[in-house]
Structures are given as structure tokens and as C-alpha cells.
Short mmCIF file of C-alpha atoms in Angstrom, two decimals:
data_model
loop_
_atom_site.label_atom_id
_atom_site.label_comp_id
_atom_site.label_asym_id
_atom_site.label_seq_id
_atom_site.Cartn_x
_atom_site.Cartn_y
_atom_site.Cartn_z
CA MET A 1 96.70 124.00 24.43
CA PHE A 2 99.75 123.10 26.53
CA ASN A 3 97.89 122.85 29.84
CA PHE A 4 98.70 119.16 30.20
CA VAL A 5 102.40 120.05 30.47
CA TYR A 6 101.74 122.61 33.21
CA GLU A 7 99.32 120.29 34.99
CA PHE A 8 101.91 117.53 34.98
CA LEU A 9 104.61 119.87 36.29
CA ALA A 10 102.21 121.18 38.96
CA SER A 11 101.56 117.59 40.08
CA LEU A 12 105.32 117.38 40.69
CA GLY A 13 105.26 120.63 42.65
CA TYR A 14 106.70 122.83 39.88
CA THR A 15 104.37 125.77 39.22
CA HIS A 16 106.78 128.24 37.65
CA PRO A 17 107.22 129.17 34.00
CA ILE A 18 109.52 126.87 32.02
CA HIS A 19 111.08 129.45 29.68
CA PRO A 20 113.30 131.17 32.29
CA THR A 21 115.02 127.86 33.04
CA GLU A 22 115.96 127.49 29.37
CA VAL A 23 117.11 131.00 28.41
CA HIS A 24 120.43 130.63 30.18
CA MET A 25 121.69 128.12 27.63
CA PRO A 26 121.47 130.23 24.45
CA ILE A 27 122.39 133.41 26.32
CA GLY A 28 125.48 131.85 27.89
CA LEU A 29 126.52 130.19 24.65
CA VAL A 30 126.13 133.41 22.64
CA VAL A 31 128.08 135.40 25.24
CA GLY A 32 130.73 132.67 25.28
CA SER A 33 131.05 132.66 21.50
CA PHE A 34 131.30 136.46 21.47
CA ILE A 35 134.08 136.45 24.08
CA PHE A 36 135.94 133.48 22.56
CA ALA A 37 135.84 135.05 19.08
CA PHE A 38 137.27 138.36 20.19
CA VAL A 39 139.90 136.74 22.41
CA ALA A 40 140.87 134.41 19.53
CA VAL A 41 141.34 137.36 17.18
CA SER A 42 142.79 139.86 19.68
CA PHE A 43 145.32 137.52 21.27
CA LYS A 44 145.90 135.30 18.23
CA ARG A 45 144.51 132.16 19.86
CA PRO A 46 143.21 130.12 16.90
CA GLN A 47 142.33 127.15 19.13
CA LEU A 48 139.49 129.23 20.61
CA ARG A 49 137.83 129.36 17.19
CA ASP A 50 136.65 125.79 17.74
CA ALA A 51 134.99 126.93 20.97
CA VAL A 52 133.23 129.67 18.98
CA LYS A 53 131.99 127.12 16.48
CA TYR A 54 130.56 124.79 19.11
CA CYS A 55 129.03 127.60 21.16
CA ILE A 56 127.24 129.03 18.11
CA ILE A 57 125.96 125.63 17.00
CA LEU A 58 124.69 124.74 20.49
CA ALA A 59 123.09 128.17 20.88
CA PHE A 60 121.32 127.70 17.55
CA ILE A 61 120.02 124.28 18.61
CA TRP A 62 118.95 125.45 22.07
CA VAL A 63 117.05 128.48 20.73
CA PHE A 64 114.31 126.19 19.42
CA PRO A 65 113.17 124.71 22.76
CA THR A 66 113.69 128.10 24.42
CA MET A 67 111.35 129.74 21.92
CA LEU A 68 108.83 126.91 22.27
CA PHE A 69 108.79 127.20 26.06
CA GLY A 70 108.58 130.98 25.79
CA TYR A 71 105.51 130.63 23.58
CA MET A 72 103.98 128.06 25.94
CA ASP A 73 104.58 130.26 29.00
CA TRP A 74 103.17 133.28 27.20
CA GLN A 75 99.98 131.38 26.40
CA HIS A 76 99.69 129.80 29.84
CA PHE A 77 100.71 132.62 32.17
CA TYR A 78 99.78 135.69 30.09
CA ALA A 79 96.88 134.23 28.07
CA GLY A 80 98.60 135.41 24.89
CA ALA A 81 98.32 139.08 25.89
CA TRP A 82 100.32 141.35 23.61
CA LEU A 83 102.30 143.15 26.27
CA PHE A 84 105.03 145.46 24.99
CA PRO A 85 107.92 143.22 26.10
CA ILE A 86 106.28 140.32 24.24
CA LYS A 87 106.00 142.46 21.12
CA VAL A 88 109.74 143.04 21.30
CA LYS A 89 110.81 139.55 22.37
CA ILE A 90 109.05 137.56 19.64
CA PRO A 91 110.67 139.32 16.65
CA MET A 92 113.99 139.52 18.52
CA ALA A 93 113.93 135.75 19.15
CA PHE A 94 113.45 135.12 15.43
CA THR A 95 116.14 137.68 14.67
CA LEU A 96 118.53 135.82 16.98
CA LEU A 97 117.65 132.54 15.30
CA VAL A 98 118.44 133.99 11.86
CA LEU A 99 121.66 135.64 13.10
CA LEU A 100 122.86 132.38 14.66
CA GLY A 101 122.13 130.52 11.43
CA LEU A 102 124.01 133.15 9.44
CA ALA A 103 126.90 133.01 11.91
CA ILE A 104 127.19 129.26 11.37
CA ILE A 105 127.18 129.68 7.59
CA VAL A 106 129.59 132.63 7.53
CA ARG A 107 131.97 130.95 9.98
CA ARG A 108 132.04 127.92 7.73
CA LYS A 109 132.70 129.91 4.55
CA LYS A 110 134.91 132.76 5.76
CA GLY A 111 136.28 131.55 9.10
CA ALA A 112 135.54 132.38 12.73
CA GLY A 113 137.91 135.35 12.77
CA SER A 114 136.56 137.04 9.64
CA ILE A 115 135.02 140.49 9.92
CA PRO A 116 131.53 139.29 8.83
CA ALA A 117 131.66 136.52 11.44
CA LEU A 118 132.73 138.95 14.17
CA VAL A 119 129.93 141.31 13.18
CA LEU A 120 127.42 138.46 13.40
CA TYR A 121 128.72 137.36 16.81
CA THR A 122 128.36 140.96 17.99
CA LEU A 123 124.80 141.18 16.63
CA CYS A 124 123.93 137.88 18.33
CA PHE A 125 125.35 139.23 21.59
CA MET A 126 123.34 142.46 21.25
CA SER A 127 120.22 140.41 20.52
CA VAL A 128 120.52 138.36 23.70
CA VAL A 129 121.09 141.56 25.69
CA VAL A 130 117.86 143.03 24.29
CA LEU A 131 116.00 139.76 24.86
CA GLY A 132 117.28 139.59 28.42
CA TYR A 133 116.34 143.21 29.11
CA PHE A 134 112.77 142.76 27.91
CA GLY A 135 112.50 139.41 29.66
CA GLY A 136 113.43 141.23 32.86
CA GLN A 137 110.87 143.92 32.09
CA LEU A 138 108.25 141.23 31.61
CA THR A 139 109.16 139.47 34.83
CA TYR A 140 109.99 142.40 37.09
CA GLY A 141 108.46 145.38 35.31
CA THR A 142 109.78 148.75 36.30
CA ARG A 143 109.50 147.97 39.97
CA ALA A 144 111.93 149.84 42.11
CA ALA A 145 112.24 149.73 45.85
CA SER A 146 110.00 152.43 47.22
CA ILE A 147 110.88 154.26 50.37
CA SER A 148 108.02 155.52 52.46
CA PRO A 149 107.99 159.14 53.66
CA GLU A 150 108.05 157.85 57.26
CA PHE A 151 111.31 156.01 56.57
CA LYS A 152 112.89 159.13 55.10
CA THR A 153 111.80 161.15 58.14
CA GLY A 154 113.24 158.52 60.50
CA GLU A 155 116.48 158.45 58.52
CA LYS A 156 116.85 162.23 58.89
CA LEU A 157 116.14 162.03 62.63
CA PHE A 158 118.69 159.23 63.05
CA HIS A 159 121.40 161.13 61.19
CA ALA A 160 120.69 164.32 63.14
CA ASN A 161 120.51 162.76 66.62
CA CYS A 162 121.98 159.26 66.71
CA SER A 163 124.60 158.67 64.01
CA ALA A 164 127.41 160.34 65.97
CA CYS A 165 127.34 157.54 68.57
CA HIS A 166 125.94 154.83 66.29
CA PRO A 167 127.81 155.06 62.96
CA ASN A 168 126.23 153.01 60.17
CA GLY A 169 123.36 152.11 62.50
CA LYS A 170 125.46 149.91 64.77
CA ASN A 171 124.49 149.54 68.40
CA ALA A 172 127.99 150.06 69.79
CA ILE A 173 128.99 153.46 71.09
CA ILE A 174 132.45 154.47 69.93
#
């Protein structure tokens, strides 16, 4: 369905998913709004409330292309497979969209420093944390560096026989 986009990008030498390049905008803006809101309230800095307003509005706007590219990448690279991280990310993305919209409305009616607004900023922040976690799971899985048994045996031998003269593996004798 969107293959022409990926074919065009491949002709330019870009063969990676598009979505990861876009997620930094809404994530950064939501984190920024969260920090600005709490600093504005905690340290009585009302001028930061404008920063909150603009961050939330830009995050709301940028969520749309981010979701579109996420959907496109899912179809192109995963053939629409319903992997667990996808099952979490799709409803969470819509949840974030709704929360951002509510944050804009509540901020307008009650002010950026109101308790409902602060709760919404916190929920938006928590949403991007969950989205980021499951995006990482999708990209990296549960891969952890594996250490072979041979390496562990060599490490024990080194510590038993060599580390006194070669601390931290250095080649200089003390």
C-alpha cells in the first residue's frame, strides 16, 4: 500500500523504517512540557507556562505523522503482524493523542498550573515512556549480551593467574 514511499526512499539509499526518526519529536515535546509544567509550578515561574502550551500543541500536531509512519512501517517491515509490542503501542498511541488533546483543552480552561492539567501532563509523560519501552522491545527485543562459557573460563584463569601483574587487563606490569 505504501511501497512507493519505501521504494523511493530506497532509491535514495535510505532503507530504514521512517517511524523511529519521527518519534523523538512528540516524545521530546511531551517530556519538555512535563518538566516545564512542574518547574513552573514548583519554582513559581509563570513564564514557563507558555513553553508548556507550545510543547503540548506541537506534540499533538506531531503525533499524527508519527502514528502514520508507525502504521506504514508496521505494514512494510512487519507485514501487519500482531506482535505483542504492536498490540500495546497502537492503543497507547491513541491514548496519547486523546491525552494531548485533553491537555490542550484543560490548559485553556483551567490554566497550565492547575491540578487537572498537571495530571494530564503526567499521564502524557507516562504514555510516552510506555510507548518508548515497547518500541524498544519491538526494535531490540529482549536481547542481552551473552557471554560464552569459554569467555567465563578465560576470565577466571586471567583473574587467578594474570591480574596481579596486569590490573584491569592492561599490558603494563606494575
